[in-house]
GROMACS .gro file of C-alpha atoms in nm:
model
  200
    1UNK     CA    1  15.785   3.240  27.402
    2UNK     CA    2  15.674   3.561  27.234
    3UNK     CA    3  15.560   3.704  27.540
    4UNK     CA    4  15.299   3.449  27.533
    5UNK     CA    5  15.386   3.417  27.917
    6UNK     CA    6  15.607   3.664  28.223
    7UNK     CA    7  15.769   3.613  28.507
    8UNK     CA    8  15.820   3.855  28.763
    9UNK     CA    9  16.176   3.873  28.909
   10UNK     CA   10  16.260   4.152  29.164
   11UNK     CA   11  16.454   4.446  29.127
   12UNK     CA   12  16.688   4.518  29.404
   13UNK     CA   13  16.613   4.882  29.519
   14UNK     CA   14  16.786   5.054  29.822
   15UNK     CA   15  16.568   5.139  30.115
   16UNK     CA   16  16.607   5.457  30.313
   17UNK     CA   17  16.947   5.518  30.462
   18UNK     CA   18  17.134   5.192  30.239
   19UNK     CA   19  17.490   5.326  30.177
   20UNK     CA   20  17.390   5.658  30.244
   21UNK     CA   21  17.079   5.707  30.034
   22UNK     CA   22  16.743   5.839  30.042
   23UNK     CA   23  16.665   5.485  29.906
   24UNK     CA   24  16.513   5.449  29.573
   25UNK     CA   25  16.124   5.434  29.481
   26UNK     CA   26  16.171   5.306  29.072
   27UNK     CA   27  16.314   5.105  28.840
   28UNK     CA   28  16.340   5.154  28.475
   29UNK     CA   29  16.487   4.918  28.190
   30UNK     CA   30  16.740   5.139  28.032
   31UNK     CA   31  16.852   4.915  27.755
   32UNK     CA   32  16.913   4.524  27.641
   33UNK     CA   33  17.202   4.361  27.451
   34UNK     CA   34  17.101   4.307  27.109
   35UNK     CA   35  17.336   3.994  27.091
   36UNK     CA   36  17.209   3.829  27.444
   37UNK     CA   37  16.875   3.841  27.588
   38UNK     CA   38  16.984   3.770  27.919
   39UNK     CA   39  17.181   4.063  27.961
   40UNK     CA   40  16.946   4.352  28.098
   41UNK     CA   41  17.065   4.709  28.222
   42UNK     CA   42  16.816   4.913  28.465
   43UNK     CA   43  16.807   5.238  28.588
   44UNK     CA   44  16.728   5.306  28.957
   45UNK     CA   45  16.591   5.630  29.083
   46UNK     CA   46  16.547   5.779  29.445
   47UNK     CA   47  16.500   6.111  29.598
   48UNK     CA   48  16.898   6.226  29.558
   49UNK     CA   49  17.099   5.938  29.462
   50UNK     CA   50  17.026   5.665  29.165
   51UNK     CA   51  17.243   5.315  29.044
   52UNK     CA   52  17.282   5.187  28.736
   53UNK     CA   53  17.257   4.758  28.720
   54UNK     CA   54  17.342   4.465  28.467
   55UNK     CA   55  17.210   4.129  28.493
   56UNK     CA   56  17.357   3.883  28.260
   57UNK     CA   57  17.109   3.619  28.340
   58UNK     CA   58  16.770   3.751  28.295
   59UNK     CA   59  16.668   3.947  28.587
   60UNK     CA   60  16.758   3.664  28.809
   61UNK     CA   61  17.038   3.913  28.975
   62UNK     CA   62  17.186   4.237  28.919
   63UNK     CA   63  17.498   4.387  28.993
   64UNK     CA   64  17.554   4.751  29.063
   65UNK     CA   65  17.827   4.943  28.786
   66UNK     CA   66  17.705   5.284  28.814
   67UNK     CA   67  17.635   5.539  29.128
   68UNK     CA   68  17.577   5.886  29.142
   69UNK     CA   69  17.259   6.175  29.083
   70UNK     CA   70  16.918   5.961  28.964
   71UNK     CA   71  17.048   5.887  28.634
   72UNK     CA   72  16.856   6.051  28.388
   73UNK     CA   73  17.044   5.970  28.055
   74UNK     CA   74  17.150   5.611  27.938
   75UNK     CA   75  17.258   5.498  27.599
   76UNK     CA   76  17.440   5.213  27.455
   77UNK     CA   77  17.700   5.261  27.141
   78UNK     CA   78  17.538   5.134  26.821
   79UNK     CA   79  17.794   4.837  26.838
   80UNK     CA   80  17.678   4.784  27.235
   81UNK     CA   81  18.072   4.814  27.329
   82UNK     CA   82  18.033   5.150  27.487
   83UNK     CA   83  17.796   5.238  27.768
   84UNK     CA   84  17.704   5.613  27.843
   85UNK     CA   85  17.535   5.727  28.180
   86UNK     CA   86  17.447   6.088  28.305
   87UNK     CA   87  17.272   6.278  28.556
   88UNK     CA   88  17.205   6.655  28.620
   89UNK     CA   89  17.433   6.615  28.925
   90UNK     CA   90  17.704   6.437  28.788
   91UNK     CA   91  17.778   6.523  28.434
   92UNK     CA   92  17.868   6.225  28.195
   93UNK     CA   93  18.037   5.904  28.168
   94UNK     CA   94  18.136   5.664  27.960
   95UNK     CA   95  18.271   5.289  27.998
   96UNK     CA   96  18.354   4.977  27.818
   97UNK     CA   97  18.051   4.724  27.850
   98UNK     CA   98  18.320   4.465  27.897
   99UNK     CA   99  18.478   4.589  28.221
  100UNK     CA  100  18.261   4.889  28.304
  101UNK     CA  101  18.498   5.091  28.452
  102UNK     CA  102  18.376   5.440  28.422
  103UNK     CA  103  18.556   5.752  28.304
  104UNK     CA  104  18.368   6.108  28.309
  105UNK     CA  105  18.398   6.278  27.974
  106UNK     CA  106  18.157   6.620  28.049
  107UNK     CA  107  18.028   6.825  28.325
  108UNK     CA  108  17.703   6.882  28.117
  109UNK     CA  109  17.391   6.826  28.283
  110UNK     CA  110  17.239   6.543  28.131
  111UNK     CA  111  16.880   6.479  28.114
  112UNK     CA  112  16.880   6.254  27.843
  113UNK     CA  113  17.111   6.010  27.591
  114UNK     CA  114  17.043   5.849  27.262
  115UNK     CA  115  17.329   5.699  27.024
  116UNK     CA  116  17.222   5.718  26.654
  117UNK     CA  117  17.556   5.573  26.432
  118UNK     CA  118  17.868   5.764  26.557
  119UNK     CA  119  17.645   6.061  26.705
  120UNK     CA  120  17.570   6.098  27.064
  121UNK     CA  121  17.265   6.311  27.132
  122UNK     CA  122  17.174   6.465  27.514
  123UNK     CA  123  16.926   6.658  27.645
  124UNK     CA  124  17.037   6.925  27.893
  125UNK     CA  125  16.985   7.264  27.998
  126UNK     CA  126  17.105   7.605  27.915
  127UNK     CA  127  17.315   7.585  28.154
  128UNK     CA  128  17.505   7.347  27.977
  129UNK     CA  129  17.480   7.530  27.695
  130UNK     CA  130  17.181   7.360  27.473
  131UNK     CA  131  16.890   7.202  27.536
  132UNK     CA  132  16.993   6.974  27.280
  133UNK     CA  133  17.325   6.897  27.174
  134UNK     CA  134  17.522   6.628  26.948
  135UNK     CA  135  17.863   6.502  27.041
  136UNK     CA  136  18.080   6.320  26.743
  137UNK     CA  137  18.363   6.233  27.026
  138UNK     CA  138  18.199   6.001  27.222
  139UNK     CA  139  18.073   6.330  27.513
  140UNK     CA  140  18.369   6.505  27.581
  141UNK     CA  141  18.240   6.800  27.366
  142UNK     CA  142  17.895   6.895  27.200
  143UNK     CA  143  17.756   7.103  26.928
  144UNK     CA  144  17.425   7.296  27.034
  145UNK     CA  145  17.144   7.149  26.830
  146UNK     CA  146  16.840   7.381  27.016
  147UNK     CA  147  16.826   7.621  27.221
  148UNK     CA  148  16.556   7.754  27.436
  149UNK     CA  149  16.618   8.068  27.269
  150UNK     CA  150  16.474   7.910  26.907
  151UNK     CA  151  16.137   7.855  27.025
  152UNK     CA  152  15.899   8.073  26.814
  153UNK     CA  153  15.548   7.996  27.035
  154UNK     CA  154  15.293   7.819  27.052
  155UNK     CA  155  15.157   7.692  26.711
  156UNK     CA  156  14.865   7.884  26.555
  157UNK     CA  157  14.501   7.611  26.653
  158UNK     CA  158  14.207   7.651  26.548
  159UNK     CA  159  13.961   7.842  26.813
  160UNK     CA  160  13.775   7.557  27.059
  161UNK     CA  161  14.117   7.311  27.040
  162UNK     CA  162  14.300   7.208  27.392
  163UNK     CA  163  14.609   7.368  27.221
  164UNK     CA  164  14.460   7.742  27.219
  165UNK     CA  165  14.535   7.702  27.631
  166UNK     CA  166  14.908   7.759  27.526
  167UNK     CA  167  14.875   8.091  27.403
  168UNK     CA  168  14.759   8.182  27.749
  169UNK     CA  169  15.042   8.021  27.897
  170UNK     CA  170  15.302   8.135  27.688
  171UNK     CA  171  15.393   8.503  27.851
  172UNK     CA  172  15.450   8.370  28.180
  173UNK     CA  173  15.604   8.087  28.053
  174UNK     CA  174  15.854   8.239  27.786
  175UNK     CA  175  15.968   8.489  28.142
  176UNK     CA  176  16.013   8.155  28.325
  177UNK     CA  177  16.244   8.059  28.083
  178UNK     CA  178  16.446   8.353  27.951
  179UNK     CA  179  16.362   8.278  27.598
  180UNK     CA  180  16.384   8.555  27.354
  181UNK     CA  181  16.094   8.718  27.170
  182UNK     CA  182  15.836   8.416  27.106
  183UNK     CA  183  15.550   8.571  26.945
  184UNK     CA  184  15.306   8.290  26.843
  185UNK     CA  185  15.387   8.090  26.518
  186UNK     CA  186  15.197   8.216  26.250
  187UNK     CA  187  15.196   7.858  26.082
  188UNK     CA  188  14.946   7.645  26.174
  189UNK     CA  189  14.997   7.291  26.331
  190UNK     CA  190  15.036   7.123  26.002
  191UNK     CA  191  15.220   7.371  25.818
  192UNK     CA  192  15.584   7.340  25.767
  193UNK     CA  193  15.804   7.508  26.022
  194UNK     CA  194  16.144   7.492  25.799
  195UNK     CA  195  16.127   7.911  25.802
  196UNK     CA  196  16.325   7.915  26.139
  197UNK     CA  197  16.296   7.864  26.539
  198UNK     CA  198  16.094   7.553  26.671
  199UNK     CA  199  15.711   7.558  26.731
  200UNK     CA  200  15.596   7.463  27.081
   0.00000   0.00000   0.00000
């Protein structure tokens, strides 16, 4: 009714030691079908294992498709007849949203998915090889997008603003994180930053 009234229906989380978890502390709606508003996916997260679940009738139940590292990343095809999953432990997989039966496609750590037409985008680490990278073959390969490595600095604030902390931060920082020379961005934060690298 336009969300003109809720109702609360549980989420099933594990509790310590189910199946051989650390049991799970949060749930997060990862996506809904465009075509059915009873059919609900949701993320579950615990200390070092997490579950992906489906409910095709509201939130009334769920039923477990997905099981592995928290899952960090979750994205449905544009055409919602492809379902991608990933953790940092696991790499990534993909399935059929009519049969979910999953297949793993990468070893990249995934921190993050988003579809957008026929791209897949994830976040990751440089480990992985990006930080951001885009996949035109449904994840079994990726093109770097950004690296650590292209961050320039900090942007260039006025004197007084919260953002001046950064330049402070940024030595220890840019050490922490291998990243190549860095000197603060000469631009300021409304400038444009097409001249190269990425602006903290």
């Amino acid at each position: 009714d336009a969300r003109a009234t809720w109702e609360q229906r549980e989420v099933p989380l594990l509790a310590n030691g189910d199946a051989g978890t650390g049991g799970e502390s949060s749930a997060y709606i990862a996506g809904m079908d465009s075509e059915s508003s009873d059919r609900v996916y949701v993320r579950t997260l615990g200390s070092s294992k997490g579950r992906v679940l489906v409910s095709d009738d509201a939130g009334r139940s769920y039923r477990e498709i997905w099981r592995g590292g928290p899952p960090k990343g979750f994205a449905l095809s544009p055409e919602e007849t492809k379902i991608y999953v990933g953790s940092v432990e696991d790499g990534l997989y993909v399935a059929k949203t009519k049969d979910f039966v999953f297949s793993k496609v990468s070893d990249i750590q995934v921190q993050c998915l988003k579809t957008s037409g026929s791209t897949l985008y994830a976040c990751s680490s440089e480990y992985s090889g990006f930080i951001l990278g885009a996949s035109e073959d449904e994840g079994r390969s990726f093109k770097p997008v950004l690296h650590l490595s292209g961050l320039r600095g900090p942007l260039a604030c006025p004197s007084g603003t919260s953002a001046r902390v950064c330049d402070q931060d940024w030595p220890s920082l840019k050490s922490e994180l291998a990243i190549d020379g860095g000197a603060p961005a000469s631009i300021d934060a409304g400038a444009d930053a097409s001249a190269g690298g990425h602006p903290v």
